Coordinates of C-alpha atoms in Angstrom, one line a residue:
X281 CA -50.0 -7.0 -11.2
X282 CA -52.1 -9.3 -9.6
X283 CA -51.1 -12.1 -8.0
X284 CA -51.2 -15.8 -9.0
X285 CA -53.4 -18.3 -7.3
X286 CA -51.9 -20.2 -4.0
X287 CA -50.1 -23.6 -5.0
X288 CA -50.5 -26.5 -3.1
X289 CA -47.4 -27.3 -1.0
X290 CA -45.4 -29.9 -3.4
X291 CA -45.8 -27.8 -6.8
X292 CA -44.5 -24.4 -4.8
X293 CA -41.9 -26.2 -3.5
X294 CA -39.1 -25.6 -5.9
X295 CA -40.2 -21.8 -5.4
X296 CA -40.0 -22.1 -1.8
X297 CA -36.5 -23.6 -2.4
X298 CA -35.2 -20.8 -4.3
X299 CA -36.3 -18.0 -1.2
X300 CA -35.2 -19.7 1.2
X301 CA -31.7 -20.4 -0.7
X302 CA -31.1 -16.5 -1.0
X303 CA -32.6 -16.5 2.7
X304 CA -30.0 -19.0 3.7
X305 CA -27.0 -16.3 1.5
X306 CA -28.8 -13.5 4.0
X307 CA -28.9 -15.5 6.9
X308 CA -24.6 -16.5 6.3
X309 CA -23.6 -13.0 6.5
X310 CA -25.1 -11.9 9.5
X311 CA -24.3 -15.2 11.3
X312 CA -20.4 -15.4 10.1
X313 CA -19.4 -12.7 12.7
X314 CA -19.9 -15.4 15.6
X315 CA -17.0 -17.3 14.4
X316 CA -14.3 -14.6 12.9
X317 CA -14.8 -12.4 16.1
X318 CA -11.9 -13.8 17.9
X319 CA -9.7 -13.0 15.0
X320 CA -11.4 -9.7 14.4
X321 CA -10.7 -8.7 18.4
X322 CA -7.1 -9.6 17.9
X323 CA -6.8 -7.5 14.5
X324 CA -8.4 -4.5 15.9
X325 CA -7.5 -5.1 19.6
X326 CA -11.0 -4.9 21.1
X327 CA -12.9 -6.6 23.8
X328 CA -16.0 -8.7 24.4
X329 CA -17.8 -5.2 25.0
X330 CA -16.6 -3.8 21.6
X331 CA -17.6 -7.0 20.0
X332 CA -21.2 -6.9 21.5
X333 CA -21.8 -3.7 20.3
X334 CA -20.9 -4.7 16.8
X335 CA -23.7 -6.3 17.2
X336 CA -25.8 -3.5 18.0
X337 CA -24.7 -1.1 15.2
X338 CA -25.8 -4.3 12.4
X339 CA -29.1 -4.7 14.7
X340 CA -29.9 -0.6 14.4
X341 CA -29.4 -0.7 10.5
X342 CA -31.6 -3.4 10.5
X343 CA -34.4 -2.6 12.7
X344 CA -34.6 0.7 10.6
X345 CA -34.4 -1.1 7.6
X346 CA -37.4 -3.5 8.4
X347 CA -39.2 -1.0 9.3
X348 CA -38.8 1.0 6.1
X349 CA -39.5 -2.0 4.2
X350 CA -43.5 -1.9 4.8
X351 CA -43.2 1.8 3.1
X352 CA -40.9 0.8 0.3
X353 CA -43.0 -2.4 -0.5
X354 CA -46.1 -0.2 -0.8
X355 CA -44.6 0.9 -4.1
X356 CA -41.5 -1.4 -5.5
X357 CA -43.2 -5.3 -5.7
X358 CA -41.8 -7.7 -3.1
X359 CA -39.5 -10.0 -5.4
X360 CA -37.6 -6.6 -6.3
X361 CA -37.4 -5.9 -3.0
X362 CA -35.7 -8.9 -2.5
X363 CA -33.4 -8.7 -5.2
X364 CA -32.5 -5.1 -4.2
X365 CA -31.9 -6.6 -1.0
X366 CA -29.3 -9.3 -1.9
X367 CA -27.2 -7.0 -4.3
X368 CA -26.8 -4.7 -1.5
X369 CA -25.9 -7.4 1.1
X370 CA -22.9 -8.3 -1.4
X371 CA -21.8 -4.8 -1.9
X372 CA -22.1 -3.8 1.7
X373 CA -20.1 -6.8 2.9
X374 CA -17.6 -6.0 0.1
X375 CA -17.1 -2.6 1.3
X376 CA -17.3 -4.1 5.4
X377 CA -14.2 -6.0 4.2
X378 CA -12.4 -3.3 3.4
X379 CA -12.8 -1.1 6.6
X380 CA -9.5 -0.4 8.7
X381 CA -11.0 0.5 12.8
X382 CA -13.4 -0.5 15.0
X383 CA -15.4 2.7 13.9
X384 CA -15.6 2.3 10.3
X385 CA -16.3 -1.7 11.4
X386 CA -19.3 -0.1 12.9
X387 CA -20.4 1.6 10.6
X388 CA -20.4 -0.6 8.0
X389 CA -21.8 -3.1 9.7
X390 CA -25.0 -0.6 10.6
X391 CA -25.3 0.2 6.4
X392 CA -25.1 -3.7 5.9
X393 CA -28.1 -3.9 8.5
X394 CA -30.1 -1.8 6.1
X395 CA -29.4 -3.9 3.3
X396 CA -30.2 -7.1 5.1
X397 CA -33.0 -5.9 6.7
X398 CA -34.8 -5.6 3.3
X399 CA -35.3 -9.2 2.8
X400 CA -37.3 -10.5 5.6
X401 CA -40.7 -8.5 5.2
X402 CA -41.1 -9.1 1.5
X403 CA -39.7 -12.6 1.8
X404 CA -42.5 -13.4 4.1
X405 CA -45.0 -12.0 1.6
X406 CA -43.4 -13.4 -1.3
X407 CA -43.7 -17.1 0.9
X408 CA -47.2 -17.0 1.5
X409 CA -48.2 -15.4 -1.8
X410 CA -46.9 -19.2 -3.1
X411 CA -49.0 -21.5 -0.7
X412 CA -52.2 -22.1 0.7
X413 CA -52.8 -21.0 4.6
X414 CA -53.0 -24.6 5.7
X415 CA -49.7 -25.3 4.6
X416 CA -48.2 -22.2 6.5
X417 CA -46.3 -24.1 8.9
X418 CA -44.9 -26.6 6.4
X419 CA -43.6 -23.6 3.9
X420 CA -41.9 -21.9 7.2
X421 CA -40.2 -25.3 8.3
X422 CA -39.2 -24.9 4.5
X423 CA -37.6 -21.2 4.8
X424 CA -36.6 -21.8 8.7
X425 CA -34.1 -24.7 6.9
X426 CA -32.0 -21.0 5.4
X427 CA -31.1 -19.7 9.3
X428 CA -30.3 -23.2 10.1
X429 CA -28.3 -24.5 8.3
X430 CA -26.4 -20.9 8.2
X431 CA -25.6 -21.3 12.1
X432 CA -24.1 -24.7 11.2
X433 CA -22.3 -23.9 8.1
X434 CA -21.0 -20.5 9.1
X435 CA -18.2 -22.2 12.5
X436 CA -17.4 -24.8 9.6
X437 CA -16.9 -22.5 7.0
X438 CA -14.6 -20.4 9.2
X439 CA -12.4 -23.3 10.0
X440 CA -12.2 -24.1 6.5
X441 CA -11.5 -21.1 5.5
X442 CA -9.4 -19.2 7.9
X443 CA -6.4 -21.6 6.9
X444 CA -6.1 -20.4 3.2
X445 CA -7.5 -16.3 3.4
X446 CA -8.0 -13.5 6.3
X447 CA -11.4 -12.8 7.7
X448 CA -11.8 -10.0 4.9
X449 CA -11.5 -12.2 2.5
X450 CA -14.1 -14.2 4.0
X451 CA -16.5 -11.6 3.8
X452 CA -15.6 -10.4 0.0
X453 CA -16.3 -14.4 -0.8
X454 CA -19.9 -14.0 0.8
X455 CA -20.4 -11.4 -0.5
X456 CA -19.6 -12.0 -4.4
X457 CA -22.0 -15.0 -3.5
X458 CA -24.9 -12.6 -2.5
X459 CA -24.9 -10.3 -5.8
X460 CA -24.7 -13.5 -7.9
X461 CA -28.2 -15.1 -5.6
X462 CA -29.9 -11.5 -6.4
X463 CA -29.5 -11.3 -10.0
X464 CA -30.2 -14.8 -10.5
X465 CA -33.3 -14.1 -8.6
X466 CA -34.1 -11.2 -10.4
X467 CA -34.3 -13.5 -14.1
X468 CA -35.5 -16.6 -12.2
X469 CA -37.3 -16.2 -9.0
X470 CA -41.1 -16.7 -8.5
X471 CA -43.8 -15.3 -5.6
X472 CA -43.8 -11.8 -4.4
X473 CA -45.5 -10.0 -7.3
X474 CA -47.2 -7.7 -5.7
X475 CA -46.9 -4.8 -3.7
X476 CA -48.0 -4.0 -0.1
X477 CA -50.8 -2.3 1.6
X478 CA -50.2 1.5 1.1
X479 CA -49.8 2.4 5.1
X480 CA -51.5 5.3 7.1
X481 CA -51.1 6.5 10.7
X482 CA -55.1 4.5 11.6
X483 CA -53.2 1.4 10.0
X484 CA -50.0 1.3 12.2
X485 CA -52.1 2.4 15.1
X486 CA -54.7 -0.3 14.9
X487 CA -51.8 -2.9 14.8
X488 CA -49.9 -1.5 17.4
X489 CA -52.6 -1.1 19.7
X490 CA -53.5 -4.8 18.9
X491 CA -53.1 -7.2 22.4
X492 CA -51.7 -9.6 19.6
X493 CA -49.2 -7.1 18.5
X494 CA -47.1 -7.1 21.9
X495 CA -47.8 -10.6 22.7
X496 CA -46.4 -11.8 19.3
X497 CA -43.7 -8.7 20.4
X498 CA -42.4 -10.1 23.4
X499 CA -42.0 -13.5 21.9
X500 CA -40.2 -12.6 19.1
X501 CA -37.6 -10.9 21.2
X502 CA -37.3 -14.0 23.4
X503 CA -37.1 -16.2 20.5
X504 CA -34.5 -13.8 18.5
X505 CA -32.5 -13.4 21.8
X506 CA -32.8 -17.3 22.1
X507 CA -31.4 -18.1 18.5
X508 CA -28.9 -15.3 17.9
X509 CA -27.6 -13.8 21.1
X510 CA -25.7 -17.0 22.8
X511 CA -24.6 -18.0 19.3
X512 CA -22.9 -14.7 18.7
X513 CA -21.1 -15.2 22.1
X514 CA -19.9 -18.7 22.3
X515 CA -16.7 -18.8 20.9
X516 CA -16.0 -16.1 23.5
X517 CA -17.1 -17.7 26.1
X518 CA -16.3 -21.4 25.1
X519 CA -12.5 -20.2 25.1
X520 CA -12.2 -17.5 28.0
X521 CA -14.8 -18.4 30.5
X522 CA -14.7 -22.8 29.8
X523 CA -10.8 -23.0 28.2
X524 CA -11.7 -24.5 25.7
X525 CA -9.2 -24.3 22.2
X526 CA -10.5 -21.8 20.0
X527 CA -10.8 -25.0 17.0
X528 CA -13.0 -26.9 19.4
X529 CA -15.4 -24.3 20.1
X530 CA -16.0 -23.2 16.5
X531 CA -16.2 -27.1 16.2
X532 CA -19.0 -27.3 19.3
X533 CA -21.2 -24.1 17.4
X534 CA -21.0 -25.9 14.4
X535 CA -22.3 -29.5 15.8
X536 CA -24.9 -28.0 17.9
X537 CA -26.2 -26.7 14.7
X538 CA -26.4 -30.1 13.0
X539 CA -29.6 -31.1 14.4
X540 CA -31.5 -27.2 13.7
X541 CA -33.0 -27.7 10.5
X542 CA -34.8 -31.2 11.3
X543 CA -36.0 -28.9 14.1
X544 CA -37.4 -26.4 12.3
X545 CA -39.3 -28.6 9.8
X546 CA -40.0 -31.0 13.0
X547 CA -41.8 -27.4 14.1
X548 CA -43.4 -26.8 11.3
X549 CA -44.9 -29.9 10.9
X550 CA -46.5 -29.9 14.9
X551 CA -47.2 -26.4 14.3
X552 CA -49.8 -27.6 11.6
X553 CA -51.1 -30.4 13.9
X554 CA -51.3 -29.2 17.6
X555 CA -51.6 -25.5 16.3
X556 CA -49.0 -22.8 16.8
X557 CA -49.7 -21.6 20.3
X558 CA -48.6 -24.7 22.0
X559 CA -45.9 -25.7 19.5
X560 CA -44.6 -21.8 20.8
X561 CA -45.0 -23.0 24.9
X562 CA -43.1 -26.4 24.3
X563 CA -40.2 -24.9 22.3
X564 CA -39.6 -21.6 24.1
X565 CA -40.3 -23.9 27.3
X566 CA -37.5 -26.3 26.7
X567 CA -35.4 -23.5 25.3
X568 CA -35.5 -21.2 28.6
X569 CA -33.9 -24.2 30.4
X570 CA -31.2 -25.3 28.2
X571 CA -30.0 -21.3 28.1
X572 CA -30.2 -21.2 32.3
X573 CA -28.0 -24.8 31.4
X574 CA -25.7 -22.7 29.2
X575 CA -24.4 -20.8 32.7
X576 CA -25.0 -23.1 35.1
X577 CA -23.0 -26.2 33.8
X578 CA -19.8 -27.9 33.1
X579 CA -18.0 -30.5 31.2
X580 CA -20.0 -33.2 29.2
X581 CA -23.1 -31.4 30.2
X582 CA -22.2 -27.9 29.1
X583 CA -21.3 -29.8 25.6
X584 CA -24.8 -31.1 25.7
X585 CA -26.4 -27.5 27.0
X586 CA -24.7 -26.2 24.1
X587 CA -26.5 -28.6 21.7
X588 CA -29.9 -28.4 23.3
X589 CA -30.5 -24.9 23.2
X590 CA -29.4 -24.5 19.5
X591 CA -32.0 -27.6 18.8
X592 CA -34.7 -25.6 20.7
X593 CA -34.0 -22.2 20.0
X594 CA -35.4 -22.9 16.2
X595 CA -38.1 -24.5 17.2
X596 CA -40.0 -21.0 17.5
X597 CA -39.9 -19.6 14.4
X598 CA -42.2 -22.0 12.1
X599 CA -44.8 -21.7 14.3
X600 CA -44.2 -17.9 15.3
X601 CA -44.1 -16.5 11.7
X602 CA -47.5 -18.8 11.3
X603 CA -49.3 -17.6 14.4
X604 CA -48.6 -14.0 12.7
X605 CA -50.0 -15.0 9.3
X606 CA -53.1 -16.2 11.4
X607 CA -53.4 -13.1 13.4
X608 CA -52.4 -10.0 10.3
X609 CA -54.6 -10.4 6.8
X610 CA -52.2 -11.0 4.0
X611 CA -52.6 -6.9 2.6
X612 CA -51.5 -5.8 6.1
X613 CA -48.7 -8.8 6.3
X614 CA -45.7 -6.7 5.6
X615 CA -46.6 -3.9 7.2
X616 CA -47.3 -5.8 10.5
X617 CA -44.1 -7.8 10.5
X618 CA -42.6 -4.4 9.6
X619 CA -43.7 -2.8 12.4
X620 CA -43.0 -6.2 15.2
X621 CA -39.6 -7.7 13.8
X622 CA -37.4 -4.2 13.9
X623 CA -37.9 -4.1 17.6
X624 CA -37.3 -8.1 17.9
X625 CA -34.0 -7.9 16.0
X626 CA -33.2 -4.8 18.1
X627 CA -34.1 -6.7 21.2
X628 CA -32.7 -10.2 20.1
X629 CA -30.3 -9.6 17.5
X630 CA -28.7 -6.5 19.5
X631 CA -29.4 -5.5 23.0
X632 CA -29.1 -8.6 24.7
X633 CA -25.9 -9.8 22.7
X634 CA -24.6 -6.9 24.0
X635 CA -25.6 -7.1 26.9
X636 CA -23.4 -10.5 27.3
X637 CA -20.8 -9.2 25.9
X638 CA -20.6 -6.4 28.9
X639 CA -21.2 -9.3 30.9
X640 CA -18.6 -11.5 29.3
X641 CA -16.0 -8.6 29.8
X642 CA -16.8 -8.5 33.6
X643 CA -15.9 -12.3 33.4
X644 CA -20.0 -13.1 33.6
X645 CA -21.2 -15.0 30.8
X646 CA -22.6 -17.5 33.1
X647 CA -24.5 -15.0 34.6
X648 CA -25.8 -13.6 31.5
X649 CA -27.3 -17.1 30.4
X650 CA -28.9 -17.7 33.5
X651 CA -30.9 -14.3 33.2
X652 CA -31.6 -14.7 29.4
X653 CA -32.9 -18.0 30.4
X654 CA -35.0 -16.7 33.0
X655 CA -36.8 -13.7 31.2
X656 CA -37.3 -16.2 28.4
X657 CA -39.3 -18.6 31.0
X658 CA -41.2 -15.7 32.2
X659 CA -42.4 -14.6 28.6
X660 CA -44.5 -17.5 28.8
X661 CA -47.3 -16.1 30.4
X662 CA -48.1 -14.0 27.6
X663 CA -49.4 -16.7 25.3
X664 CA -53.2 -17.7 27.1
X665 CA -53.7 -14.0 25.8
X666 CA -53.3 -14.3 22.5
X667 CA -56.1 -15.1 20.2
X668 CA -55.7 -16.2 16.4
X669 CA -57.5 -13.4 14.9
X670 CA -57.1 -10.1 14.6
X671 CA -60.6 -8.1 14.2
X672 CA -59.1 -4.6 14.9
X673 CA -57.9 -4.3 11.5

């Protein structure tokens, strides 16, 4: 089928609304652990270790996932993939609700990777098959608004929620509301109709042997890490490590969320006049000190640390995903972001959650922030290397 002609920004809007809405459903699930974890640990009677590597079985099923997607979209058009992709979000949280022990917890959380990890590729595709390049930066502020307002709405949810049902019933409720998003897609949904590059061993190589390809690598693992990993940790930390009541910190996630998606579109829109390159310096800038902030202080200013790394930590991702589209033609998108993203959400969405939960079970969160903040600073120095074109390809 081929694909319609690029709409300027305000007719594909409504289309662009309708992604990003069953980006936002996406987005809920994988964010809704943050909260429930403390009453998951006291269910199961696991630690903050356990918990971190909860987060590392989802983040293997979706790094294998994403990276299947740039074969799968070769063949099945993207807006199917999408679809496929929320119907198996619902039923693999439906089933994740009905697991019994941390094992079977861990296992379905790695099969709901796979299904999530569908989305993102042929979302992308299906996104910038509806607008013109120089609006890039506005249509990812657009889609940037689903993660967003998911952190903030995921804490409040889970207050809300927690005082009628169990966590499992949290999770069959998100997940009713994913099948629903896919098959209203499905009937109603626009963008996305084609399919992908076929791939070949010279394609993959020439992108992964791209200077752009682990420059864009690096940052996405820093920005990832920056977004995901101390959110997934808070509540532990706000309550064990800072006393705080375990209603006040999902409170504190939530309101440090408040302000992320007029940062995102605030991104977007900077992106598109300063360029992306030094839209990425200031945010991940400001963002490696607030995390270092997120360990080193107390009081009023860890409530404000808290609330000025979740502001900055968006401010990536508009001009990230539009400094790819620069850098990877549009037939090679998919395959690109297949190959770049898996390893990011390993990194970002896995490893280093972990990594403070091992150090949140030695009593060390603070140190944990303090060196997330510091490898993020350094990751810097990658960016007067990276140009805007890719001519390997």
């Amino acid at each position: 089928m081929v694909a319609q002609a690029p709409y300027d920004f305000r007719r594909a809007l409504p289309w662009l609304a309708f992604i990003t809405a069953l980006f936002f459903i996406n987005f809920l699930t994988r964010v809704i652990f943050s909260p429930l974890m403390l009453s998951i640990e006291s269910e199961l009677g696991i630690h903050h270790g356990h918990a971190g590597r909860l987060y590392l079985a989802f983040s293997i099923g979706y790094a294998a996932s994403l990276f299947a997607s740039g074969f799968i979209s070769t063949r099945i058009r993207h807006r199917t993939i999408i679809t496929i992709s929320a119907l198996g979000v619902g039923a693999a949280f439906i089933a994740v609700a009905f697991t019994r022990t941390y094992l079977e917890l861990a296992l379905g959380l790695c099969a709901f990777g796979v299904t999530s990890g569908l989305y993102l590729p042929s979302g992308v595709a299906a996104l910038t098959s509806l607008v013109r390049e120089k609006d890039y930066g506005k249509a990812f502020s657009v889609h940037e608004l689903a993660p967003n307002f998911s952190l903030f709405i995921a804490p409040l949810l889970t207050i809300l929620l927690l005082d009628s049902m169990d966590w499992r019933e949290v999770l069959l409720l998100l997940g009713s509301f994913s099948i629903a998003g896919g098959v209203l897609f499905h009937f109603k949904g626009h963008g996305g109709d084609v399919t992908g590059r076929p791939p070949d061993l010279a394609l993959v190589r020439s992108i992964v042997r791209a200077r752009q390809f682990w420059g864009l690598l690096l940052l996405f693992c820093m920005a990832v890490g920056a977004s995901f990993a101390p959110y997934s940790v808070m509540p532990l930390y706000l309550v064990d490590e800072r006393g705080l009541s375990e209603s006040w910190a999902n409170e504190l996630l939530a309101i440090s969320r408040i302000a992320g998606p007029a940062g995102a579109v605030l991104a977007g829109w900077i992106s598109d006049r300063i360029g992306p390159k030094p839209t990425i310096t200031l945010s991940l800038a400001a963002c490696s000190a607030a995390t270092f902030a997120l360990g080193a202080a107390e009081g009023d200013f860890l409530v404000a640390a808290v609330i000025l790394q979740a502001f900055f930590s968006v401010m990536y991702f508009p001009a990230g995903f539009s400094l790819l589209s620069q850098v990877f033609p549009s037939d090679i998108r998919s395959m690109a972001i297949s190959c770049l993203i898996p390893v990011a959400i390993l990194t970002g969405n896995g490893l280093i959650p972990s990594l403070l939960g091992w150090a949140g079970h030695h009593g060390e969160f603070d140190v944990g922030f303090i060196c997330q903040g510091v490898l993020m600073l350094a990751s810097l120095a990658v960016i007067p290397l990276l140009r805007e074109r890719l001519n390997t390809v």
